[in-house]
Coordinates of C-alpha atoms and ligand atoms in Angstrom, one line a residue:
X48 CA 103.9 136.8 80.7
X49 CA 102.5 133.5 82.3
X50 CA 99.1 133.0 81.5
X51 CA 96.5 133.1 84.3
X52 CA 96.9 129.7 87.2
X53 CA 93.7 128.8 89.6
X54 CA 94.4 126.7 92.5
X55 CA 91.2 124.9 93.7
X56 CA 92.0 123.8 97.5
X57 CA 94.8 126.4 98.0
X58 CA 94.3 126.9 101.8
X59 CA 95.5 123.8 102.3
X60 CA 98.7 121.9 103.7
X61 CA 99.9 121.5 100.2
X62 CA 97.9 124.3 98.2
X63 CA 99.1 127.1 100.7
X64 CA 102.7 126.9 100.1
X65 CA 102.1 125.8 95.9
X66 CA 100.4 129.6 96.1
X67 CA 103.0 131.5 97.7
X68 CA 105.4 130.2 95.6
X69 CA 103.6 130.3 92.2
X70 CA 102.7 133.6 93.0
X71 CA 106.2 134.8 94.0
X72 CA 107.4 133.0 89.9
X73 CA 104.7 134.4 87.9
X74 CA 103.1 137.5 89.6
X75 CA 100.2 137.5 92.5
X76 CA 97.8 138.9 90.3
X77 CA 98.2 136.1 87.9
X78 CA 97.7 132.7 90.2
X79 CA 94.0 133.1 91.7
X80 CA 93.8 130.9 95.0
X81 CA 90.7 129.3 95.5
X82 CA 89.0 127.4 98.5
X83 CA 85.4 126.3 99.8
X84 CA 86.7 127.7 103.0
X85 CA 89.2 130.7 103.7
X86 CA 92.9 130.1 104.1
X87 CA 95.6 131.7 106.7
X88 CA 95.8 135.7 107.0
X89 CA 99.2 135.2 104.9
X90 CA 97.6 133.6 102.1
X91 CA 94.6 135.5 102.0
X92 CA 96.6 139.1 101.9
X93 CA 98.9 137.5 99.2
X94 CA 96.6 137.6 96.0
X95 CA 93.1 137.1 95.1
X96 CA 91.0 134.3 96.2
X97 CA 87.8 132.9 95.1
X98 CA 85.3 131.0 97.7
X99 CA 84.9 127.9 95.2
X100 CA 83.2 124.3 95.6
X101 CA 85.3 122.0 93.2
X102 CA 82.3 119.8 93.1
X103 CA 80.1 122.8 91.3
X104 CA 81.6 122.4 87.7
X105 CA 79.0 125.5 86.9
X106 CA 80.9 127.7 89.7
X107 CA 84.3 126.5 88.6
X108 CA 83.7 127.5 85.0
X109 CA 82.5 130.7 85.8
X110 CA 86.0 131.8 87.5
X111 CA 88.1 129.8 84.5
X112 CA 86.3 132.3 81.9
X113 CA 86.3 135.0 84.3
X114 CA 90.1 135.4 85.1
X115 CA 90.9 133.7 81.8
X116 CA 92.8 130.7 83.5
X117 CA 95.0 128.5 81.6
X118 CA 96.5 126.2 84.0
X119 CA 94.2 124.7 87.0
X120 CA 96.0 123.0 89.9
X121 CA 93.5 120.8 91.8
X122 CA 94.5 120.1 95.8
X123 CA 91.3 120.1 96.7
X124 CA 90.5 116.1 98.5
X125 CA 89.4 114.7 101.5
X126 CA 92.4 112.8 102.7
X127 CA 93.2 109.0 103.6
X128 CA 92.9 109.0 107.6
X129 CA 89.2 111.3 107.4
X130 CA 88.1 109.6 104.1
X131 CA 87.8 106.1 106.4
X132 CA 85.4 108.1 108.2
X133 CA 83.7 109.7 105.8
X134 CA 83.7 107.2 102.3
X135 CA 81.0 108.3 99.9
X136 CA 82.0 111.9 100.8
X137 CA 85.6 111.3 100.0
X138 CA 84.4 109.4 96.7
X139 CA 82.1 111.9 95.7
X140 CA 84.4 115.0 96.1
X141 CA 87.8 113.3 95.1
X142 CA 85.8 112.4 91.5
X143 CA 83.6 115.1 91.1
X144 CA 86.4 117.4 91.2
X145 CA 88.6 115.6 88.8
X146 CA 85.7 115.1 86.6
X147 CA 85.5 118.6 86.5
X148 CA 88.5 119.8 85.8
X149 CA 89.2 117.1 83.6
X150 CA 86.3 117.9 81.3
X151 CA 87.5 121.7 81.2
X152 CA 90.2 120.4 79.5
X153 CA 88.7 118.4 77.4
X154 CA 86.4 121.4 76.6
X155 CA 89.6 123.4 75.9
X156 CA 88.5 125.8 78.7
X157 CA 91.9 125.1 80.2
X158 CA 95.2 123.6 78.7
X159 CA 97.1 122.2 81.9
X160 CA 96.1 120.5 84.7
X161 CA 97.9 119.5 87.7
X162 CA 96.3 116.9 89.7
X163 CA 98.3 115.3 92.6
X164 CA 97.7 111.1 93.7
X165 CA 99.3 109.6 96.2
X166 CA 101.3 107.0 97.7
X167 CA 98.0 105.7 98.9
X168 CA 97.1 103.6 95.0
X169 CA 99.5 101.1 96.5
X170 CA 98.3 98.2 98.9
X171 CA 99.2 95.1 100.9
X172 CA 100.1 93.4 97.5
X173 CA 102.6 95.8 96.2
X174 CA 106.3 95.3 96.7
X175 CA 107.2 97.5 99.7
X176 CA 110.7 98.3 99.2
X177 CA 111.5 100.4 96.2
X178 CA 108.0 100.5 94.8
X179 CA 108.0 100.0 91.0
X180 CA 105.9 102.9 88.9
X181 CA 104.2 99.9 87.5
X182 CA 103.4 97.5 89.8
X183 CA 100.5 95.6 91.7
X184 CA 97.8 98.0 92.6
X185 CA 95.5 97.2 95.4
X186 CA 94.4 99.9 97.2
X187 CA 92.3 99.0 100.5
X188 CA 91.7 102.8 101.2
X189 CA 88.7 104.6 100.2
X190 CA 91.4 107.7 99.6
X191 CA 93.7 104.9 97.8
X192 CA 90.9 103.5 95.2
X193 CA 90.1 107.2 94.6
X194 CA 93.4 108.3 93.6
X195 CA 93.8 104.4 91.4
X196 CA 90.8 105.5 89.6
X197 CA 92.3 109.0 89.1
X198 CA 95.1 107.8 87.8
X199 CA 93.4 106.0 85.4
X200 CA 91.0 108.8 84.4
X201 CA 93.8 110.8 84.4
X202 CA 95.5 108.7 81.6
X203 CA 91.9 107.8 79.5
X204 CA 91.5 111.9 79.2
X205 CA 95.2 112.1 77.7
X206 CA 95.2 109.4 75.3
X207 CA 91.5 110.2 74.2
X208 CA 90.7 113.8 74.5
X209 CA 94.6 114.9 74.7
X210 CA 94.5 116.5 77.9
X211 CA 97.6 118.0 79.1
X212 CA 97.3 116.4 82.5
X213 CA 100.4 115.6 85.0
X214 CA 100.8 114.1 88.4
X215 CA 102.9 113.0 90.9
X216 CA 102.1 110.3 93.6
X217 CA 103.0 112.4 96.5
X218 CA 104.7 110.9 99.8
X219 CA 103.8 111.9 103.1
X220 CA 104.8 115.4 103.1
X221 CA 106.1 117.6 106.0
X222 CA 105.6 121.4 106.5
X223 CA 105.6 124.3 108.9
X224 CA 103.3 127.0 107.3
X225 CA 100.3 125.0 107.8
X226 CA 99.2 122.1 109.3
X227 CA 98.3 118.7 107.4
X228 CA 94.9 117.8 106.6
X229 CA 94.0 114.5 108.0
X230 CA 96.6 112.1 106.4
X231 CA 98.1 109.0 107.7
X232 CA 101.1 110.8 107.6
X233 CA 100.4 114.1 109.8
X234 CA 102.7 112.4 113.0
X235 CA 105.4 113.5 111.0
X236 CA 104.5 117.2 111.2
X237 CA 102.8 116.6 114.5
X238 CA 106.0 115.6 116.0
X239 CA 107.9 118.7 115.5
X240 CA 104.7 121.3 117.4
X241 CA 104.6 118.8 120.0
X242 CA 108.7 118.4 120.4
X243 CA 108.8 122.3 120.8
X244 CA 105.5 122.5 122.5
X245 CA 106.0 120.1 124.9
X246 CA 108.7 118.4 124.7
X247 CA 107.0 115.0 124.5
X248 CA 104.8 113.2 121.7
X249 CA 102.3 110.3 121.5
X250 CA 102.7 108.7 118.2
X251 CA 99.4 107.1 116.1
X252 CA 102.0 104.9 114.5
X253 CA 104.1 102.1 115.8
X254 CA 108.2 103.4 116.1
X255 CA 109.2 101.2 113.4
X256 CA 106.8 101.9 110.7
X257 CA 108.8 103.3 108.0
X258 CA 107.0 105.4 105.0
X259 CA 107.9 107.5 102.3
X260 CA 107.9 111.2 103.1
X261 CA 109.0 114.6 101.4
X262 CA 110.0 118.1 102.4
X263 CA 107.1 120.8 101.2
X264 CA 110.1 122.3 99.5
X265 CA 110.5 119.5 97.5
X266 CA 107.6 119.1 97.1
X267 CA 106.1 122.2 95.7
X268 CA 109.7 122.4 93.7
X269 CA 108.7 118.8 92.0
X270 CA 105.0 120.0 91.3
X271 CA 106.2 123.0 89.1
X272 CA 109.1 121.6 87.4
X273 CA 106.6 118.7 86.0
X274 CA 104.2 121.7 85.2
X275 CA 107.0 123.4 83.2
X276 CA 108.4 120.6 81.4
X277 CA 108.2 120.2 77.8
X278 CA 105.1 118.2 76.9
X279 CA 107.3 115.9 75.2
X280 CA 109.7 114.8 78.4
X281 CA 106.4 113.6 80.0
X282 CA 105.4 109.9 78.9
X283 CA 103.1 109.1 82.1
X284 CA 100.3 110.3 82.0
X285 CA 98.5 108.6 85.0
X286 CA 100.9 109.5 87.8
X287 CA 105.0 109.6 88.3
X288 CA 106.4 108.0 91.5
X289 CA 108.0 111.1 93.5
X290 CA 110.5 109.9 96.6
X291 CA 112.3 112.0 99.2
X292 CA 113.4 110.6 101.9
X293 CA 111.7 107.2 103.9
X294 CA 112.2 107.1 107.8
X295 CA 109.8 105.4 111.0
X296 CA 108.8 107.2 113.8
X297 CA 111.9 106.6 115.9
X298 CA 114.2 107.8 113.0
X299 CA 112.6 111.4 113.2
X300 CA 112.5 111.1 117.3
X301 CA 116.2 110.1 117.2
X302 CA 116.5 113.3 114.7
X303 CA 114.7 115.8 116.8
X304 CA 116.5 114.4 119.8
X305 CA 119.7 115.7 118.6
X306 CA 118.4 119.1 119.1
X307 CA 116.0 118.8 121.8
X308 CA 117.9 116.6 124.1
X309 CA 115.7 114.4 126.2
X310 CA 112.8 114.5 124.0
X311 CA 110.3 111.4 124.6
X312 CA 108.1 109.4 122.3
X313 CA 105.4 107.2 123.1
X314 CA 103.5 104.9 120.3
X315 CA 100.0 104.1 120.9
X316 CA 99.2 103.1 117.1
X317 CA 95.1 103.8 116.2
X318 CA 93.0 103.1 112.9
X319 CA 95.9 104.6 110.7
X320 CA 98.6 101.9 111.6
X321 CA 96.6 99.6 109.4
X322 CA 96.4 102.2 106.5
X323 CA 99.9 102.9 107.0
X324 CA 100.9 98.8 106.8
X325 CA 99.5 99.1 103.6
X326 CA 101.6 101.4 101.9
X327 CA 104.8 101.2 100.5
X328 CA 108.4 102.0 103.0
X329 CA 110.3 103.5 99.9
X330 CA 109.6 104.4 95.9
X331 CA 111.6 104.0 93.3
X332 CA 111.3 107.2 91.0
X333 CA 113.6 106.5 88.5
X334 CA 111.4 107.7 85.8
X335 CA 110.5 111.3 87.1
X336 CA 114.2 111.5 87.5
X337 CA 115.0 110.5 84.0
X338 CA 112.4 112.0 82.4
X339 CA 112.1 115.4 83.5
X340 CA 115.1 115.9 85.5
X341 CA 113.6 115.4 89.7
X342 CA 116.0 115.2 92.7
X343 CA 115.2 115.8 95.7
X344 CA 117.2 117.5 97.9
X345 CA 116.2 117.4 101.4
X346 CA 117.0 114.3 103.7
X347 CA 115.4 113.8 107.3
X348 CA 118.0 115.9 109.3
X349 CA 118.0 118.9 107.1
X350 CA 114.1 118.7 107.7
X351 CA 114.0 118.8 111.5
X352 CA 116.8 121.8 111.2
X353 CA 114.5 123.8 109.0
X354 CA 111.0 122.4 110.4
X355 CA 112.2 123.5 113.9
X356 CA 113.9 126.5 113.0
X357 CA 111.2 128.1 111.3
X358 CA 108.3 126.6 114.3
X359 CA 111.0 128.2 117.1
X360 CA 110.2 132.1 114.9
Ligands
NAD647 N1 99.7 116.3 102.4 C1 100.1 115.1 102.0 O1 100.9 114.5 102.7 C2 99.6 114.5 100.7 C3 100.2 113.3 100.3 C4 99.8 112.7 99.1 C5 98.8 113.3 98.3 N2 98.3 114.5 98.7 C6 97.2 115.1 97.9 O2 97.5 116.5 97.6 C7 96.3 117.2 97.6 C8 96.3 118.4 98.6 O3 96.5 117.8 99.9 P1 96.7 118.7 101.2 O4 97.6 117.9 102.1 O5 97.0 120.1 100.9 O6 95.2 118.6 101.7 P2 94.5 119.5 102.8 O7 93.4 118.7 103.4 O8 95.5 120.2 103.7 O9 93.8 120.6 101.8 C9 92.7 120.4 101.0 C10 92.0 121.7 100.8 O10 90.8 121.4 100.0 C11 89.8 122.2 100.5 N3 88.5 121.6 100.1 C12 87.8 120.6 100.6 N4 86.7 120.4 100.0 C13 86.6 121.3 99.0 C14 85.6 121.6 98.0 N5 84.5 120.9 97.9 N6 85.9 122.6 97.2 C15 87.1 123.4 97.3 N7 88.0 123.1 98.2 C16 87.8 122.1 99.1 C17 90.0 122.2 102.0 O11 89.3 123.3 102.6 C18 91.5 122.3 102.1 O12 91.9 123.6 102.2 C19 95.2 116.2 97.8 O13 94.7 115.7 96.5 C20 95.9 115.1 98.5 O14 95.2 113.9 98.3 C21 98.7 115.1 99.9

């Protein structure tokens, strides 16, 4: 039997879907779901949950010896677009809460920990087309400094305190169970509500920005085949490049057309254009894929089928 899993941020876009389907592999009663706020009625119903603030290490560590968790999986962060807005709140609960966890670890409270960065530790600088995993890193985001300095943490707590600590630098990622959380990336999801909705959609973006972007299948399938691996397959320890699929704004209009004929996009780019130049248009994730086995398998037509499918239910 799996030992016990907490989720810290699991109503979330991401953290939602990770608890459904961690639930469904090693029992409901087994993954505790945690939140500071409460999730969907489907998540809630699905298992227990904890009200949790992953800044209060005292609170945190109460619920690890509680429910005797093992593995922690922290999705808890304030994201890129609403961390502009807000940057010593994003700083403060983006480190606190990897501090946290981190030193739980170290503790030996907890074995695992999953902690998730982002496309976002790349910047203007970096090579745009088939990103490197090591490359220049210049962030220009308060989100993408936070997640560079995780990575780094993330690494200094393996090779010091051997903490079993694995990451992926997630793309933009696309869902239909819940909606994203204030990402530079949310048009993509957007897109598909408003296509069904209303059969029109103004973009934040320009029509040929093209980013990196992942199914939530994919995704959440990634996340726990790292989290399984064998300690030995995993030689980076800050954070493995992850790609999907990479597409503009136009590409997933054109897609969604094909289904929804007559469909119309406007672009009126805001704030996030700028955060979005920055970023990289396609990641080369050779060694996730040598190293423990990733593929994805969802391209951007088999996402609108199954985006719009399950939004038309
Ligand atoms: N969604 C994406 O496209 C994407 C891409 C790259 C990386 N990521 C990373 O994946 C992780 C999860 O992202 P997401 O999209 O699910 O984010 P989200 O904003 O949808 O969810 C984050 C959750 O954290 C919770 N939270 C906020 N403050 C908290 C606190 N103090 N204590 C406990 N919970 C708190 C929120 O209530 C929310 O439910 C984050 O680290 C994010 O940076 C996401």
């Amino acid at each position: 039997m799996h030992k016990p899993i907490l989720i810290i941020g699991a109503c979330g876009q991401i953290g939602t879907e990770l608890t459904f389907e961690l639930r469904n592999k090693y029992g409901a009663e087994n993954v505790i779901a945690s939140d500071i706020r409460e999730g969907s009625n489907a998540l809630m119903q699905s298992g227990p949950f904890e009200l949790l603030d992953a800044t209060n290490y005292a609170a945190i560590e109460d619920v690890v010896m509680h429910y005797e968790i093992d593995e922690v999986y922290l999705m808890a962060a304030m994201l890129s677009a609403t961390a502009e807005k807000f940057p010593m709140r994003a700083w403060n609960l983006n480190m606190n809460s990897l501090f946290n966890v981190l030193n739980l670890a170290k503790e030996k409270k907890i074995s695992k920990v999953f902690w998730p960065s982002s496309i976002a530790v790349f910047g203007p600088n970096t090579p745009k087309k088939d990103t490197p995993q090591s490359t220049i890193m210049e962030p220009s985001t308060v989100y993408g400094i936070s997640k560079q300095s995780g990575e780094r943490w993330c690494e200094y707590y393996h090779k010091k305190y051997g903490v079993d600590v694995r990451s992926v630098r997630y793309p933009g990622l696309i869902s239909w169970k819940t909606m994203p959380g204030g990402g530079t990336t949310d048009y993509a999801v957007e897109i598909y509500h408003e296509a069904l909705n209303k059969g029109t959609y103004e973009c934040f973006l320009n029509g040929d920005t093209e980013l990196p972007m992942m199914y939530m299948d994919d995704a959440i399938r990634a996340t726990i085949s790292l989290m399984d691996s064998p300690t030995e397959k995993i030689k980076v320890r800050s954070s493995y490049n992850l790609g999907g699929m990479s597409f503009t704004p136009k590409d997933m209009a054109k897609s969604i057309e094909k289904h929804i004929p007559g469909f119309k996009v406007s672009y009126v780019p805001d704030f996030r254009q700028e955060i979005a130049d920055s970023w990289p248009s396609s990641i080369d994730d050779a060694a996730a894929r040598e190293q423990w086995g990733w593929e994805p398998r969802f391209n951007l037509d088999q996402t609108t089928n199954e985006m719009l499918k399950n939004l038309k239910e």
